[in-house]
Short mmCIF file of C-alpha atoms in Angstrom, two decimals:
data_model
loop_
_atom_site.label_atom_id
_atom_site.label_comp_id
_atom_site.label_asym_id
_atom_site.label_seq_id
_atom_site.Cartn_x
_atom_site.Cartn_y
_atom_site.Cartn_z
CA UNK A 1 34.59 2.24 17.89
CA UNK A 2 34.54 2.65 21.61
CA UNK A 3 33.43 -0.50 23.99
CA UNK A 4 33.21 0.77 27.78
CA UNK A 5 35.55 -0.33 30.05
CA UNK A 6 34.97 -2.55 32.68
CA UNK A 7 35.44 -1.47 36.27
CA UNK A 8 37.31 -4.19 38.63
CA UNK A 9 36.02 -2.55 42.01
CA UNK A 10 32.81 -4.36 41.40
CA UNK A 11 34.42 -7.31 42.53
CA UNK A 12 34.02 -8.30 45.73
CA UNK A 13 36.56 -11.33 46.91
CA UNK A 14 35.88 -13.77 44.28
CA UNK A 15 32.06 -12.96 43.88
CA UNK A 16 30.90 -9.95 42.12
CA UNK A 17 27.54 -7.51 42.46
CA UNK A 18 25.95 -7.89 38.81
CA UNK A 19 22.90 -5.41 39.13
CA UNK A 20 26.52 -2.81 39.93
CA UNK A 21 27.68 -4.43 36.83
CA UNK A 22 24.54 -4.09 35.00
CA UNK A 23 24.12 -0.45 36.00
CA UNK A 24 27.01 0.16 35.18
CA UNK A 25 27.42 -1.00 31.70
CA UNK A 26 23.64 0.58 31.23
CA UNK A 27 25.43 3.91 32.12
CA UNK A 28 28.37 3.51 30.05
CA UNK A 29 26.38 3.34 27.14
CA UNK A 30 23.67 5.79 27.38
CA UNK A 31 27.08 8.01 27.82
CA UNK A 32 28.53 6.42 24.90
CA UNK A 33 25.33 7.25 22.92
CA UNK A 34 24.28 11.00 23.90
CA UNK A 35 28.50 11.59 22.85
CA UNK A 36 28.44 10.24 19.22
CA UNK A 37 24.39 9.32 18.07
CA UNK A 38 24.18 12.06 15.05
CA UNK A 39 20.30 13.24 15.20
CA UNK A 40 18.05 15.81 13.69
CA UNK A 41 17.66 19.77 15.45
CA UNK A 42 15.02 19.10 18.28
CA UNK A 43 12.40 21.33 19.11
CA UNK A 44 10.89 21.81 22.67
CA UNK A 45 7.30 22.95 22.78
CA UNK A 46 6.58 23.20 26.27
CA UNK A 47 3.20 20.44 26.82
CA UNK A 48 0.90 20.06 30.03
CA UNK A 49 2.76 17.37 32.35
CA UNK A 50 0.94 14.62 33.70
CA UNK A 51 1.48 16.28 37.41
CA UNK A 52 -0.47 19.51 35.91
CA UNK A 53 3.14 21.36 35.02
CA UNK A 54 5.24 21.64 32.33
CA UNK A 55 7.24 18.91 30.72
CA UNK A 56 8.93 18.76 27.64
CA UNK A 57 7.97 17.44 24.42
CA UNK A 58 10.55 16.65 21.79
CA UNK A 59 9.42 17.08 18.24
CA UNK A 60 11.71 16.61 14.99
CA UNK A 61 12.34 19.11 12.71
CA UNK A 62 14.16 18.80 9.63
CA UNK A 63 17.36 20.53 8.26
CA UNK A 64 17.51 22.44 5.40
CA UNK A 65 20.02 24.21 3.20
CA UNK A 66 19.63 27.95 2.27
CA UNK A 67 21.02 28.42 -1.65
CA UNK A 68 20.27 31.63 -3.59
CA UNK A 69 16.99 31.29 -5.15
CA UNK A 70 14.82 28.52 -5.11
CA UNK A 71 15.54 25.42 -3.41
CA UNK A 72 17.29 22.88 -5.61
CA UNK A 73 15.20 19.20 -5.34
CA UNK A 74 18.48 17.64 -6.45
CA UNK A 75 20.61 18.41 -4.14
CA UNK A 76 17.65 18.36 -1.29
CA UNK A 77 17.44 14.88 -2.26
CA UNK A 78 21.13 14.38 -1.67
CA UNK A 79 21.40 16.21 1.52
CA UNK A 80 18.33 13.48 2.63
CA UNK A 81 20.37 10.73 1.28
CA UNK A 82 23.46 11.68 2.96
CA UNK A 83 21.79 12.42 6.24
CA UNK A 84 20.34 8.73 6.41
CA UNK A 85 23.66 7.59 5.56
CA UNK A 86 24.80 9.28 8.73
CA UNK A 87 22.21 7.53 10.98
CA UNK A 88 22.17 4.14 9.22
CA UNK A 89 26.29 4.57 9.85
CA UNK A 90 24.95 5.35 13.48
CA UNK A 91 22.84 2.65 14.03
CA UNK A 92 25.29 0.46 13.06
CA UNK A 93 27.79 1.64 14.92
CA UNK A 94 25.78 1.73 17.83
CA UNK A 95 24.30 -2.32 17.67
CA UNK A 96 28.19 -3.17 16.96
CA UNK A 97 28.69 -1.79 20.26
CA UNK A 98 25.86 -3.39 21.76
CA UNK A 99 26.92 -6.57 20.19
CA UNK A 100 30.62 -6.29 21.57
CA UNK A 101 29.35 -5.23 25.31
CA UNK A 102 27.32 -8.65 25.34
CA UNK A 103 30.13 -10.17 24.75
CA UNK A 104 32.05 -9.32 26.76
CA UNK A 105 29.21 -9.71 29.74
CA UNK A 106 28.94 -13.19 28.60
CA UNK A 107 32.84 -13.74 28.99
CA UNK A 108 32.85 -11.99 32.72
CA UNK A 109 29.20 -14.26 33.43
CA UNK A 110 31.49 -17.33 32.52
CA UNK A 111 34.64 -16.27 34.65
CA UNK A 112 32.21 -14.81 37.75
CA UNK A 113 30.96 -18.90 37.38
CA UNK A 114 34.49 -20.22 37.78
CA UNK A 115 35.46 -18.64 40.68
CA UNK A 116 32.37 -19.55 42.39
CA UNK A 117 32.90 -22.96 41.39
CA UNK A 118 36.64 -22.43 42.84
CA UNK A 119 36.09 -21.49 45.82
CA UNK A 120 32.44 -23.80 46.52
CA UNK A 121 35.36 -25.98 45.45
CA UNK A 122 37.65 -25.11 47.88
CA UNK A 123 34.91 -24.95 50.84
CA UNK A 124 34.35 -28.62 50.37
CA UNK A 125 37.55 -29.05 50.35
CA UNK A 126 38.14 -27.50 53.74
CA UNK A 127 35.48 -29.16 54.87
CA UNK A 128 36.81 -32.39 54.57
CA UNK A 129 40.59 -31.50 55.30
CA UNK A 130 42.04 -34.18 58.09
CA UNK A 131 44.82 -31.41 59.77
CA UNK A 132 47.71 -33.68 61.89
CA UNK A 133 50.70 -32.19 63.39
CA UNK A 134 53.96 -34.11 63.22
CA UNK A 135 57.31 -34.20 64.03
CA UNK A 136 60.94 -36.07 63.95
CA UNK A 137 64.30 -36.60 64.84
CA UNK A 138 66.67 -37.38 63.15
CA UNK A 139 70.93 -38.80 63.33
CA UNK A 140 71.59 -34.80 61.86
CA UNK A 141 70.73 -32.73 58.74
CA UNK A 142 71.72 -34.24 55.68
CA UNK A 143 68.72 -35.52 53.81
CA UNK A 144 70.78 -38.09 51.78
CA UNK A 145 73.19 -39.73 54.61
CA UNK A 146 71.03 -39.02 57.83
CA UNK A 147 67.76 -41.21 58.73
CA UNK A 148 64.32 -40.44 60.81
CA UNK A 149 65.17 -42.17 64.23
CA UNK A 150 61.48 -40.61 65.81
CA UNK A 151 58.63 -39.56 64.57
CA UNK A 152 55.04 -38.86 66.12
CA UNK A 153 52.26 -37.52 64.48
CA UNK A 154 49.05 -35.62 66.71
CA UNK A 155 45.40 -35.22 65.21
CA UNK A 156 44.04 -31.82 65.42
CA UNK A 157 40.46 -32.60 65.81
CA UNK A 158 41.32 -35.30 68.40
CA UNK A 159 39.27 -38.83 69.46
CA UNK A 160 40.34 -42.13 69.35
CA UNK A 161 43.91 -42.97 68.67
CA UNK A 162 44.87 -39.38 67.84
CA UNK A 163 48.27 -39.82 68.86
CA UNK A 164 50.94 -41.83 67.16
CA UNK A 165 54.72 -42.12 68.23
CA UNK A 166 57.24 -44.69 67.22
CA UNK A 167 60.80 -44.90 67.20
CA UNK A 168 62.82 -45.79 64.10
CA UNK A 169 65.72 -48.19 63.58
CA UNK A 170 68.32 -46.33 61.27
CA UNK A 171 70.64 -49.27 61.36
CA UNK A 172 73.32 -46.89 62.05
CA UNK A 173 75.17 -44.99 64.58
CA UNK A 174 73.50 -41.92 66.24
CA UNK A 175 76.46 -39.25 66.71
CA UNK A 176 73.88 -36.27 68.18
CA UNK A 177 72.13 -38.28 71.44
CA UNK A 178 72.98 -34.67 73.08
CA UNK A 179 70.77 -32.66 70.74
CA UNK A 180 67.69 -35.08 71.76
CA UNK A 181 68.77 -37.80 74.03
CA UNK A 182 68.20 -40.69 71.69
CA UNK A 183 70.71 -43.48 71.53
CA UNK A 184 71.72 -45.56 69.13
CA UNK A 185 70.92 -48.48 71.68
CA UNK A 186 67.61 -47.13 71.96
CA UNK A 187 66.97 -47.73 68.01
CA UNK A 188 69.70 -50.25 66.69
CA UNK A 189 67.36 -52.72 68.12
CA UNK A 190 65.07 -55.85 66.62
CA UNK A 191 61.87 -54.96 68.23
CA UNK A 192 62.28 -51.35 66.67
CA UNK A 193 60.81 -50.84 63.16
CA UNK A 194 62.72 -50.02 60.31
CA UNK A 195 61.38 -47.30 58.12
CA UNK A 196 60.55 -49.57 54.96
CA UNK A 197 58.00 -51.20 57.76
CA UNK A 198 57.04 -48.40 59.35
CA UNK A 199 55.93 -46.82 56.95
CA UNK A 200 53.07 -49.00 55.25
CA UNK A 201 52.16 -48.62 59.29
CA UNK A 202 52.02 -44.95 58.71
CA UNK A 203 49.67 -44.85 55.62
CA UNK A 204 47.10 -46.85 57.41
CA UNK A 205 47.30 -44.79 60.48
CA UNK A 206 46.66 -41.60 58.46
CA UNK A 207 44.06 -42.95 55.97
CA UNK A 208 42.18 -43.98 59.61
CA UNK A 209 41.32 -40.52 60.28
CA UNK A 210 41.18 -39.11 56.44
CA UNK A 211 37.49 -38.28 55.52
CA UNK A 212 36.14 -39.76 52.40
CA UNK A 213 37.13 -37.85 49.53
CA UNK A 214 39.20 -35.44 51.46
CA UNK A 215 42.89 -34.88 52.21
CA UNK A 216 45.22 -34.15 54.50
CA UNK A 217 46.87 -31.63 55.63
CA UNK A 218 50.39 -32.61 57.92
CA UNK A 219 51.69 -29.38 59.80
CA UNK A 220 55.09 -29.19 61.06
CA UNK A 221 57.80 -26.21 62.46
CA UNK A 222 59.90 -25.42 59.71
CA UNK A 223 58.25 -28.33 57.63
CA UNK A 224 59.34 -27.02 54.48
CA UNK A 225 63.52 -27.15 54.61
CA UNK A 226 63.61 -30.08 56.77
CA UNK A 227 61.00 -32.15 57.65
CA UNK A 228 58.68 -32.54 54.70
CA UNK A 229 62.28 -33.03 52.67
CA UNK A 230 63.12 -35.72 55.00
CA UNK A 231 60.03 -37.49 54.94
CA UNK A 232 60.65 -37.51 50.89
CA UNK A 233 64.17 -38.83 51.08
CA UNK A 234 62.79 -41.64 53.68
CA UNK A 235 59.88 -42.62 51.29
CA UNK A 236 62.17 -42.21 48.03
CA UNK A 237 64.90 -45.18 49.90
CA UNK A 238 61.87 -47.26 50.27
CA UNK A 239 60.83 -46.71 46.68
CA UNK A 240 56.73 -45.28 47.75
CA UNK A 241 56.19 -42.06 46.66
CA UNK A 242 54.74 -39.48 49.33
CA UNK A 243 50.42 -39.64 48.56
CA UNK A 244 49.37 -37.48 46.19
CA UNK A 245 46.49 -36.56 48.91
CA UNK A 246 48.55 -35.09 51.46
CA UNK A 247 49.31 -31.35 52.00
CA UNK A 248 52.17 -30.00 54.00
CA UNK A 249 51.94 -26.72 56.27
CA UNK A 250 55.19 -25.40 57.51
CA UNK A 251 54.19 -23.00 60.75
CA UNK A 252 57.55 -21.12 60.72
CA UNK A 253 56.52 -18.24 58.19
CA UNK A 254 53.03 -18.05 60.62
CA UNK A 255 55.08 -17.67 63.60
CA UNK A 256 57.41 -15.33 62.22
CA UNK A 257 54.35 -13.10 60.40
CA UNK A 258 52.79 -13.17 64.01
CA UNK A 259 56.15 -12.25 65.78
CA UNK A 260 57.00 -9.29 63.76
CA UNK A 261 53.59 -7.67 64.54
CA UNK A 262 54.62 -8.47 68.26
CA UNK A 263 58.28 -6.61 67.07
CA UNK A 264 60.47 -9.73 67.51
CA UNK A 265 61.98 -11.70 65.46
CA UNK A 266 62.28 -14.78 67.38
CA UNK A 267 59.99 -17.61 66.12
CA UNK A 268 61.52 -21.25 66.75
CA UNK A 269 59.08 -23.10 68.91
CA UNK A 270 60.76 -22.76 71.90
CA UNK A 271 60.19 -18.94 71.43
CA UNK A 272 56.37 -19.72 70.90
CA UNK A 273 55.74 -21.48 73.98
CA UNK A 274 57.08 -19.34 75.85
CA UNK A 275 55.13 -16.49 74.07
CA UNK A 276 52.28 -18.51 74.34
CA UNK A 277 52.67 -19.49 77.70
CA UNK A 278 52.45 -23.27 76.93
CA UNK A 279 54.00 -25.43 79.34
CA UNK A 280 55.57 -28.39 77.73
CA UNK A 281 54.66 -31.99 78.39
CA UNK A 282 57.94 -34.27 78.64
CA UNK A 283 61.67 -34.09 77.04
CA UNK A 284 62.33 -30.94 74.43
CA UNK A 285 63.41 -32.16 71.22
CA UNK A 286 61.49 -35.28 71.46
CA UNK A 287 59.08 -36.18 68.75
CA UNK A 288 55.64 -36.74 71.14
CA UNK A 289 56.43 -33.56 73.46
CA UNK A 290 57.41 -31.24 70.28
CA UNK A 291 54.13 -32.40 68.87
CA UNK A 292 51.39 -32.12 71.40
CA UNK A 293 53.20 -28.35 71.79
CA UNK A 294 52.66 -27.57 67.93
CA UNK A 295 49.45 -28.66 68.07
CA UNK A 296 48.72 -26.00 71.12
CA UNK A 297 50.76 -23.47 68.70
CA UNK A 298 48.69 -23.89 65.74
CA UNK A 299 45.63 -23.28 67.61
CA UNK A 300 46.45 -20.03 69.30
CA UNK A 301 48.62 -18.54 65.81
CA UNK A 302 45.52 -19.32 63.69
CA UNK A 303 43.63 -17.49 66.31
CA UNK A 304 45.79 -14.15 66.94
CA UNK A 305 46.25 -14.53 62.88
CA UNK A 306 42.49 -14.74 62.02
CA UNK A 307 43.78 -17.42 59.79
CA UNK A 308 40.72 -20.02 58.77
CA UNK A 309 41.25 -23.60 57.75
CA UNK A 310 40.75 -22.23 53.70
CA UNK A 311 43.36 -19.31 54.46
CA UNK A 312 45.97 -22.71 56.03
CA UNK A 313 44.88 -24.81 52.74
CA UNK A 314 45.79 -21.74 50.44
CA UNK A 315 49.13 -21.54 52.21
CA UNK A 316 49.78 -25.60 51.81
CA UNK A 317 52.20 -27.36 49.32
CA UNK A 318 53.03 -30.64 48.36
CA UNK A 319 55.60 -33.35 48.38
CA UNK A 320 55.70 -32.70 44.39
CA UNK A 321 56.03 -29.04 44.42
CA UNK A 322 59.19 -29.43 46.54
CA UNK A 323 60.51 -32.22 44.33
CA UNK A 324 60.45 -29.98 41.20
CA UNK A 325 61.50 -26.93 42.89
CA UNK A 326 64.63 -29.19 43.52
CA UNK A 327 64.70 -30.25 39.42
CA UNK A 328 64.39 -26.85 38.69
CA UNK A 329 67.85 -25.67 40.61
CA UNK A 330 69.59 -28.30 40.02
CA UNK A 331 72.30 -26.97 37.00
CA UNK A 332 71.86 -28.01 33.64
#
């Protein structure tokens, strides 16, 4: 039995042309059928045509066995059985086929349905996708011994209160003042919010500008090995898991995907001011000045990228995807 194959180039993204689908599968099987239906000898009388020329007219004839002598009815009998064997065979054959190819039409009908679903899904989803830069600093690297000493947080499409900065007590020493000139005199301090305060301060703040229904998407340089980890370690100490509702966006692969078309390999954000030609607004390696500059980069790499807000969704994870990438290389 032979069931046509399907041809992927009719898809186009994730919709699909079905009259290309329907032609083809109309095509496949009149093939299918002028290879392997088992007819009678046809005779072509030529007929006047409807235009006044010739067409031509297709008229059975039967088969029939020459034998020495007569003809025998017997076996003429069994030559007419066998032949209808043949096309009842045929005809079955042939509505098996038929059978199998609507099938499988329904089966492509359903999955062409999901993946219009998916992405209609996904374009509401975009639509109502809060994007905020952030940024911090921190007393060094180490997720588990280190603590967020700054953090500020920019919203992309702007208005009222779209800027948030706050220091952070660590209630600890600061050993790397040099690498952004805060002290630990400048934290260690009463009026200074501790992290298990700030950061019931920071859920409001970002639920403020979250659209009903929608999420959020936080962006940050290198977001993925340090920030977005840090933010975890910081809500795992207070014992609040990171929402569920917010998405993270690390801009370091973007830069560097952008940078290698411009043949360097420098991406840090430094680099992409200066590529960009962004002048920066107060102290480097502060959490407000770093921010209001990634928000600046973002625009212009989604720009010179042709990247749209589903392409930056598609490219998101979450606080959960990192937590059980962790599980997953830690040794048994």
């Amino acid at each position: 039995m032979i069931i046509a194959p399907m041809n992927l180039s009719i898809f186009h993204g994730s919709r699909c042309r079905v009259n290309t689908l329907a032609h083809l599968w109309s095509g496949s099987l009149h093939s299918w059928t002028r290879r392997h239906i088992t007819t009678s000898k046809l005779h072509d009388p030529k007929v006047p045509g409807i235009g006044g020329g010739n067409t031509k007219k297709w008229t059975r004839r039967p088969i029939t066995t020459k034998t020495e002598g007569s003809i025998n009815t017997p076996q003429t009998s069994k030559l007419s059985s066998i032949r209808h064997e043949v096309l009842d065979e045929t005809i079955s054959a042939t509505s098996s086929s038929l059978s199998i190819g609507k099938t499988e039409i329904s089966q492509f009908q359903k999955l062409q349905y999901c993946e219009v679903q998916k992405e209609e899904s996904y374009e509401s989803l975009a639509n109502l996708l809060t994007i905020i830069c952030f940024d911090i600093e921190t007393t060094g690297f180490s997720r588990d011994s280190d603590c967020v000493i700054e953090i500020a947080l920019q919203v992309l499409r702007g208005g009222k209160n779209s800027t948030f900065q706050t220091l952070v007590n660590p209630n600890k020493f600061v050993p790397n003042t040099k690498v952004h000139g805060i002290t630990s005199s400048m934290v260690n301090r009463r009026d200074v919010p501790r992290m298990k305060d700030l950061i019931p301060i920071l859920l409001q703040y970002v639920s403020s500008h979250q659209m009903p229904g929608g999420k959020v998407l936080l962006v940050a340089h290198n977001a993925r090995t340090f920030d977005v980890p840090f933010l975890i370690s910081e809500f795992s100490r207070c014992s609040i898991e990171v929402p569920s509702d917010w998405l993270f966006l690390d801009t370091l692969p973007l830069a560097r995907e952008l940078m290698k078309i411009e043949g360097s390999k420098k991406a840090s954000q430094k680099d992409l001011m200066e590529h960009f030609q962004i002048k920066r607004e107060g102290d480097a390696h502060r959490a407000e000045s770093d921010v209001k500059g990634l928000t600046l980069i973002l625009r212009r790499l989604t720009f010179d990228l042709k990247l749209s807000t589903l392409d930056l969704l598609e490219r998101s994870f979450s606080a959960s995807d990192l937590i059980n990438q962790k599980k997953k290389k830690k040794p048994s």
